[in-house]
mmCIF file with all atom_site columns, C-alpha atoms in Angstrom:
data_model
loop_
_atom_site.group_PDB
_atom_site.id
_atom_site.type_symbol
_atom_site.label_atom_id
_atom_site.label_alt_id
_atom_site.label_comp_id
_atom_site.label_asym_id
_atom_site.label_entity_id
_atom_site.label_seq_id
_atom_site.pdbx_PDB_ins_code
_atom_site.Cartn_x
_atom_site.Cartn_y
_atom_site.Cartn_z
_atom_site.occupancy
_atom_site.B_iso_or_equiv
_atom_site.pdbx_formal_charge
_atom_site.auth_seq_id
_atom_site.auth_comp_id
_atom_site.auth_asym_id
_atom_site.auth_atom_id
_atom_site.pdbx_PDB_model_num
ATOM 1   C CA . MET A 1 1   ? -0.209  -0.277 0.419   1.00 75.00 ? 609 MET A CA 1
ATOM 2   C CA . THR A 1 2   ? 1.183   3.255  -1.574  1.00 83.00 ? 610 THR A CA 1
ATOM 3   C CA . ARG A 1 3   ? 2.060   5.790  1.977   1.00 93.00 ? 611 ARG A CA 1
ATOM 4   C CA . LEU A 1 4   ? 0.162   9.874  0.630   1.00 97.00 ? 612 LEU A CA 1
ATOM 5   C CA . TRP A 1 5   ? 0.327   12.614 2.926   1.00 98.00 ? 613 TRP A CA 1
ATOM 6   C CA . THR A 1 6   ? -1.212  15.812 1.765   1.00 98.00 ? 614 THR A CA 1
ATOM 7   C CA . ILE A 1 7   ? -0.639  19.079 3.222   1.00 98.00 ? 615 ILE A CA 1
ATOM 8   C CA . PRO A 1 8   ? -1.743  22.268 2.887   1.00 98.00 ? 616 PRO A CA 1
ATOM 9   C CA . LEU A 1 9   ? 0.712   25.655 2.423   1.00 98.00 ? 617 LEU A CA 1
ATOM 10  C CA . PRO A 1 10  ? -0.181  28.205 3.890   1.00 98.00 ? 618 PRO A CA 1
ATOM 11  C CA . TRP A 1 11  ? -0.458  30.125 0.896   1.00 97.00 ? 619 TRP A CA 1
ATOM 12  C CA . SER A 1 12  ? -2.725  31.433 -1.234  1.00 96.00 ? 620 SER A CA 1
ATOM 13  C CA . THR A 1 13  ? -0.623  31.927 -4.372  1.00 94.00 ? 621 THR A CA 1
ATOM 14  C CA . PRO A 1 14  ? 2.527   30.687 -5.644  1.00 94.00 ? 622 PRO A CA 1
ATOM 15  C CA . PRO A 1 15  ? 5.087   33.106 -2.672  1.00 94.00 ? 623 PRO A CA 1
ATOM 16  C CA . VAL A 1 16  ? 8.086   32.607 -5.186  1.00 93.00 ? 624 VAL A CA 1
ATOM 17  C CA . LYS A 1 17  ? 7.320   34.033 -8.769  1.00 85.00 ? 625 LYS A CA 1
ATOM 18  C CA . PRO A 1 18  ? 9.780   34.333 -11.780 1.00 81.00 ? 626 PRO A CA 1
ATOM 19  C CA . ASN A 1 19  ? 10.218  38.280 -11.044 1.00 68.00 ? 627 ASN A CA 1
ATOM 20  C CA . GLY A 1 20  ? 9.374   38.121 -7.991  1.00 59.00 ? 628 GLY A CA 1
ATOM 21  C CA . GLY A 1 21  ? 11.756  40.168 -6.976  1.00 56.00 ? 629 GLY A CA 1
ATOM 22  C CA . HIS A 1 22  ? 11.581  42.774 -9.560  1.00 63.00 ? 630 HIS A CA 1
ATOM 23  C CA . GLY A 1 23  ? 15.119  42.489 -9.696  1.00 68.00 ? 631 GLY A CA 1
ATOM 24  C CA . ASN A 1 24  ? 16.600  42.991 -6.118  1.00 82.00 ? 632 ASN A CA 1
ATOM 25  C CA . VAL A 1 25  ? 18.174  39.541 -5.927  1.00 84.00 ? 633 VAL A CA 1
ATOM 26  C CA . TYR A 1 26  ? 18.447  39.648 -1.760  1.00 87.00 ? 634 TYR A CA 1
ATOM 27  C CA . ALA A 1 27  ? 14.178  40.104 -2.113  1.00 85.00 ? 635 ALA A CA 1
ATOM 28  C CA . HIS A 1 28  ? 13.875  37.026 -4.478  1.00 86.00 ? 636 HIS A CA 1
ATOM 29  C CA . ALA A 1 29  ? 16.487  34.850 -1.945  1.00 89.00 ? 637 ALA A CA 1
ATOM 30  C CA . LYS A 1 30  ? 14.103  35.944 1.043   1.00 92.00 ? 638 LYS A CA 1
ATOM 31  C CA . LYS A 1 31  ? 11.446  34.024 0.101   1.00 92.00 ? 639 LYS A CA 1
ATOM 32  C CA . VAL A 1 32  ? 13.223  30.732 -1.800  1.00 93.00 ? 640 VAL A CA 1
ATOM 33  C CA . ARG A 1 33  ? 14.655  29.939 2.013   1.00 95.00 ? 641 ARG A CA 1
ATOM 34  C CA . THR A 1 34  ? 11.570  31.569 3.154   1.00 96.00 ? 642 THR A CA 1
ATOM 35  C CA . THR A 1 35  ? 9.604   28.811 1.511   1.00 96.00 ? 643 THR A CA 1
ATOM 36  C CA . ARG A 1 36  ? 11.805  25.977 2.249   1.00 96.00 ? 644 ARG A CA 1
ATOM 37  C CA . GLN A 1 37  ? 12.257  26.609 5.803   1.00 96.00 ? 645 GLN A CA 1
ATOM 38  C CA . THR A 1 38  ? 8.541   26.838 5.649   1.00 97.00 ? 646 THR A CA 1
ATOM 39  C CA . MET A 1 39  ? 8.099   23.370 4.370   1.00 97.00 ? 647 MET A CA 1
ATOM 40  C CA . GLY A 1 40  ? 11.193  21.513 6.147   1.00 96.00 ? 648 GLY A CA 1
ATOM 41  C CA . LEU A 1 41  ? 8.161   22.730 9.437   1.00 96.00 ? 649 LEU A CA 1
ATOM 42  C CA . LEU A 1 42  ? 5.079   21.494 7.455   1.00 97.00 ? 650 LEU A CA 1
ATOM 43  C CA . ALA A 1 43  ? 7.047   17.979 6.220   1.00 96.00 ? 651 ALA A CA 1
ATOM 44  C CA . ARG A 1 44  ? 8.822   17.738 10.447  1.00 95.00 ? 652 ARG A CA 1
ATOM 45  C CA . ASN A 1 45  ? 4.765   17.832 11.603  1.00 96.00 ? 653 ASN A CA 1
ATOM 46  C CA . ALA A 1 46  ? 3.541   16.059 9.344   1.00 96.00 ? 654 ALA A CA 1
ATOM 47  C CA . ASN A 1 47  ? 6.147   13.091 10.209  1.00 96.00 ? 655 ASN A CA 1
ATOM 48  C CA . ILE A 1 48  ? 6.713   11.969 6.872   1.00 96.00 ? 656 ILE A CA 1
ATOM 49  C CA . PRO A 1 49  ? 9.477   9.241  7.289   1.00 95.00 ? 657 PRO A CA 1
ATOM 50  C CA . PRO A 1 50  ? 12.349  8.732  5.179   1.00 94.00 ? 658 PRO A CA 1
ATOM 51  C CA . LEU A 1 51  ? 11.386  7.378  2.418   1.00 94.00 ? 659 LEU A CA 1
ATOM 52  C CA . GLY A 1 52  ? 12.956  5.520  -1.155  1.00 90.00 ? 660 GLY A CA 1
ATOM 53  C CA . CYS A 1 53  ? 11.600  7.350  -3.123  1.00 95.00 ? 661 CYS A CA 1
ATOM 54  C CA . CYS A 1 54  ? 8.359   9.131  -3.570  1.00 97.00 ? 662 CYS A CA 1
ATOM 55  C CA . ARG A 1 55  ? 6.652   12.000 -6.101  1.00 97.00 ? 663 ARG A CA 1
ATOM 56  C CA . VAL A 1 56  ? 6.172   15.617 -5.169  1.00 98.00 ? 664 VAL A CA 1
ATOM 57  C CA . GLU A 1 57  ? 2.926   17.038 -6.433  1.00 98.00 ? 665 GLU A CA 1
ATOM 58  C CA . LEU A 1 58  ? 2.204   20.529 -6.519  1.00 98.00 ? 666 LEU A CA 1
ATOM 59  C CA . THR A 1 59  ? -1.776  21.777 -6.789  1.00 98.00 ? 667 THR A CA 1
ATOM 60  C CA . TRP A 1 60  ? -2.941  24.925 -7.310  1.00 98.00 ? 668 TRP A CA 1
ATOM 61  C CA . PHE A 1 61  ? -7.049  25.304 -6.135  1.00 98.00 ? 669 PHE A CA 1
ATOM 62  C CA . VAL A 1 62  ? -8.496  28.708 -7.799  1.00 97.00 ? 670 VAL A CA 1
ATOM 63  C CA . PRO A 1 63  ? -11.959 30.083 -7.884  1.00 97.00 ? 671 PRO A CA 1
ATOM 64  C CA . ASP A 1 64  ? -12.194 31.636 -11.118 1.00 95.00 ? 672 ASP A CA 1
ATOM 65  C CA . ARG A 1 65  ? -10.617 31.376 -15.460 1.00 91.00 ? 673 ARG A CA 1
ATOM 66  C CA . ILE A 1 66  ? -8.105  33.761 -15.315 1.00 93.00 ? 674 ILE A CA 1
ATOM 67  C CA . HIS A 1 67  ? -5.994  32.533 -17.360 1.00 91.00 ? 675 HIS A CA 1
ATOM 68  C CA . ARG A 1 68  ? -2.672  31.756 -14.267 1.00 90.00 ? 676 ARG A CA 1
ATOM 69  C CA . ASP A 1 69  ? 1.015   30.186 -16.377 1.00 90.00 ? 677 ASP A CA 1
ATOM 70  C CA . VAL A 1 70  ? 1.418   26.415 -14.770 1.00 91.00 ? 678 VAL A CA 1
ATOM 71  C CA . ASP A 1 71  ? 5.188   27.155 -15.687 1.00 90.00 ? 679 ASP A CA 1
ATOM 72  C CA . ASN A 1 72  ? 4.749   30.106 -12.522 1.00 89.00 ? 680 ASN A CA 1
ATOM 73  C CA . LEU A 1 73  ? 3.511   27.139 -9.843  1.00 94.00 ? 681 LEU A CA 1
ATOM 74  C CA . ALA A 1 74  ? 7.739   25.327 -10.924 1.00 94.00 ? 682 ALA A CA 1
ATOM 75  C CA . TRP A 1 75  ? 9.638   28.186 -9.033  1.00 94.00 ? 683 TRP A CA 1
ATOM 76  C CA . THR A 1 76  ? 7.587   27.305 -6.070  1.00 96.00 ? 684 THR A CA 1
ATOM 77  C CA . LEU A 1 77  ? 7.577   23.636 -6.767  1.00 97.00 ? 685 LEU A CA 1
ATOM 78  C CA . LYS A 1 78  ? 10.883  23.557 -6.502  1.00 96.00 ? 686 LYS A CA 1
ATOM 79  C CA . PRO A 1 79  ? 12.227  25.226 -2.698  1.00 96.00 ? 687 PRO A CA 1
ATOM 80  C CA . LEU A 1 80  ? 9.291   22.591 -1.679  1.00 97.00 ? 688 LEU A CA 1
ATOM 81  C CA . CYS A 1 81  ? 10.997  20.925 -3.174  1.00 97.00 ? 689 CYS A CA 1
ATOM 82  C CA . ASP A 1 82  ? 14.430  21.564 -1.918  1.00 96.00 ? 690 ASP A CA 1
ATOM 83  C CA . ALA A 1 83  ? 13.736  21.426 1.107   1.00 97.00 ? 691 ALA A CA 1
ATOM 84  C CA . LEU A 1 84  ? 11.949  17.509 1.469   1.00 97.00 ? 692 LEU A CA 1
ATOM 85  C CA . ALA A 1 85  ? 16.143  16.365 -0.101  1.00 95.00 ? 693 ALA A CA 1
ATOM 86  C CA . GLY A 1 86  ? 18.096  18.875 1.544   1.00 88.00 ? 694 GLY A CA 1
ATOM 87  C CA . THR A 1 87  ? 20.459  18.568 4.756   1.00 88.00 ? 695 THR A CA 1
ATOM 88  C CA . LYS A 1 88  ? 20.187  22.423 5.809   1.00 90.00 ? 696 LYS A CA 1
ATOM 89  C CA . VAL A 1 89  ? 19.041  22.322 9.227   1.00 90.00 ? 697 VAL A CA 1
ATOM 90  C CA . TRP A 1 90  ? 15.143  23.520 8.237   1.00 89.00 ? 698 TRP A CA 1
ATOM 91  C CA . ASP A 1 91  ? 15.649  20.850 6.469   1.00 92.00 ? 699 ASP A CA 1
ATOM 92  C CA . HIS A 1 92  ? 13.406  17.457 6.332   1.00 94.00 ? 700 HIS A CA 1
ATOM 93  C CA . GLN A 1 93  ? 15.107  14.657 4.040   1.00 93.00 ? 701 GLN A CA 1
ATOM 94  C CA . ILE A 1 94  ? 12.727  12.270 3.387   1.00 95.00 ? 702 ILE A CA 1
ATOM 95  C CA . VAL A 1 95  ? 15.013  10.878 -0.111  1.00 95.00 ? 703 VAL A CA 1
ATOM 96  C CA . PRO A 1 96  ? 19.143  11.680 -0.293  1.00 93.00 ? 704 PRO A CA 1
ATOM 97  C CA . ASP A 1 97  ? 18.355  13.946 -3.240  1.00 94.00 ? 705 ASP A CA 1
ATOM 98  C CA . ASP A 1 98  ? 16.045  15.991 -5.548  1.00 93.00 ? 706 ASP A CA 1
ATOM 99  C CA . THR A 1 99  ? 16.736  14.523 -8.396  1.00 95.00 ? 707 THR A CA 1
ATOM 100 C CA . PRO A 1 100 ? 14.622  11.863 -10.460 1.00 94.00 ? 708 PRO A CA 1
ATOM 101 C CA . GLU A 1 101 ? 16.174  8.779  -9.762  1.00 94.00 ? 709 GLU A CA 1
ATOM 102 C CA . PHE A 1 102 ? 14.451  9.490  -6.458  1.00 95.00 ? 710 PHE A CA 1
ATOM 103 C CA . MET A 1 103 ? 12.033  12.116 -6.386  1.00 97.00 ? 711 MET A CA 1
ATOM 104 C CA . VAL A 1 104 ? 9.801   12.490 -9.353  1.00 97.00 ? 712 VAL A CA 1
ATOM 105 C CA . LYS A 1 105 ? 7.857   15.690 -9.700  1.00 97.00 ? 713 LYS A CA 1
ATOM 106 C CA . PRO A 1 106 ? 5.561   16.396 -12.419 1.00 97.00 ? 714 PRO A CA 1
ATOM 107 C CA . MET A 1 107 ? 5.085   19.261 -13.362 1.00 96.00 ? 715 MET A CA 1
ATOM 108 C CA . PRO A 1 108 ? 2.015   21.195 -10.849 1.00 97.00 ? 716 PRO A CA 1
ATOM 109 C CA . THR A 1 109 ? -0.781  22.289 -11.602 1.00 97.00 ? 717 THR A CA 1
ATOM 110 C CA . ILE A 1 110 ? -3.865  24.252 -11.909 1.00 97.00 ? 718 ILE A CA 1
ATOM 111 C CA . VAL A 1 111 ? -7.590  23.359 -10.713 1.00 97.00 ? 719 VAL A CA 1
ATOM 112 C CA . TYR A 1 112 ? -10.633 24.908 -10.843 1.00 97.00 ? 720 TYR A CA 1
ATOM 113 C CA . ARG A 1 113 ? -12.976 25.255 -7.555  1.00 96.00 ? 721 ARG A CA 1
ATOM 114 C CA . PRO A 1 114 ? -15.661 27.543 -8.642  1.00 95.00 ? 722 PRO A CA 1
ATOM 115 C CA . GLY A 1 115 ? -17.162 29.875 -4.904  1.00 93.00 ? 723 GLY A CA 1
ATOM 116 C CA . GLU A 1 116 ? -13.993 27.563 -3.015  1.00 95.00 ? 724 GLU A CA 1
ATOM 117 C CA . PRO A 1 117 ? -10.986 29.570 -1.722  1.00 96.00 ? 725 PRO A CA 1
ATOM 118 C CA . LYS A 1 118 ? -7.191  29.899 -3.517  1.00 97.00 ? 726 LYS A CA 1
ATOM 119 C CA . GLU A 1 119 ? -5.212  27.714 -1.862  1.00 97.00 ? 727 GLU A CA 1
ATOM 120 C CA . MET A 1 120 ? -2.129  25.495 -2.558  1.00 98.00 ? 728 MET A CA 1
ATOM 121 C CA . VAL A 1 121 ? -2.057  21.866 -2.151  1.00 98.00 ? 729 VAL A CA 1
ATOM 122 C CA . LEU A 1 122 ? 1.311   19.274 -1.520  1.00 98.00 ? 730 LEU A CA 1
ATOM 123 C CA . THR A 1 123 ? 0.738   16.541 -2.233  1.00 98.00 ? 731 THR A CA 1
ATOM 124 C CA . ILE A 1 124 ? 3.562   13.674 -1.220  1.00 98.00 ? 732 ILE A CA 1
ATOM 125 C CA . SER A 1 125 ? 3.147   9.899  -2.337  1.00 97.00 ? 733 SER A CA 1
ATOM 126 C CA . GLU A 1 126 ? 6.220   6.987  -1.126  1.00 96.00 ? 734 GLU A CA 1
ATOM 127 C CA . ILE A 1 127 ? 7.256   5.420  -4.476  1.00 95.00 ? 735 ILE A CA 1
ATOM 128 C CA . PRO A 1 128 ? 7.088   1.638  -3.426  1.00 88.00 ? 736 PRO A CA 1
ATOM 129 C CA . SER A 1 129 ? 11.375  -0.225 -4.438  1.00 76.00 ? 737 SER A CA 1
ATOM 130 C CA . LYS A 1 130 ? 11.441  -3.056 -6.798  1.00 64.00 ? 738 LYS A CA 1
ATOM 131 C CA . THR A 1 131 ? 13.144  -5.448 -4.614  1.00 55.00 ? 739 THR A CA 1
#
C-alpha cells in the first residue's frame, strides 16, 4: 500500500515567482529561503519518514478562470522539493536527493474550484521500491 501525505500550504498564491524580486536578488533569495524553511517545518510536523523514492505534486486550487501560467508554479515547487531532500538545518530529508532517481516531480497543476478560496496543496506519495 502506497503511503500518501497531503499538506495544505500556508499560501493562497505562489510565494516564489519568476519576477518576484523585480530584479532584487536579495528579496528573491529571502522568499526562496522562507518558502524552503516553511516546507521543512510542515514536512516535519506531518511526520513524513525517510522514503526511498517519492512523488511530489503541487496543486493550486483557484475559484475563477483567470488565466494563470502553470510554468510560474515551478518556481515555487523547487524550494518545496529542496526542503524535502536538502541538508540545511531546516530541511526535512525524506529522500537522499531531489534528482529523478529519488523524487518524481510532475509539472504543477491549477484546478478550478468555483466558490472555494484559493489554496495550495502539496501531495507527497511514496513510490515503493522494486525489490
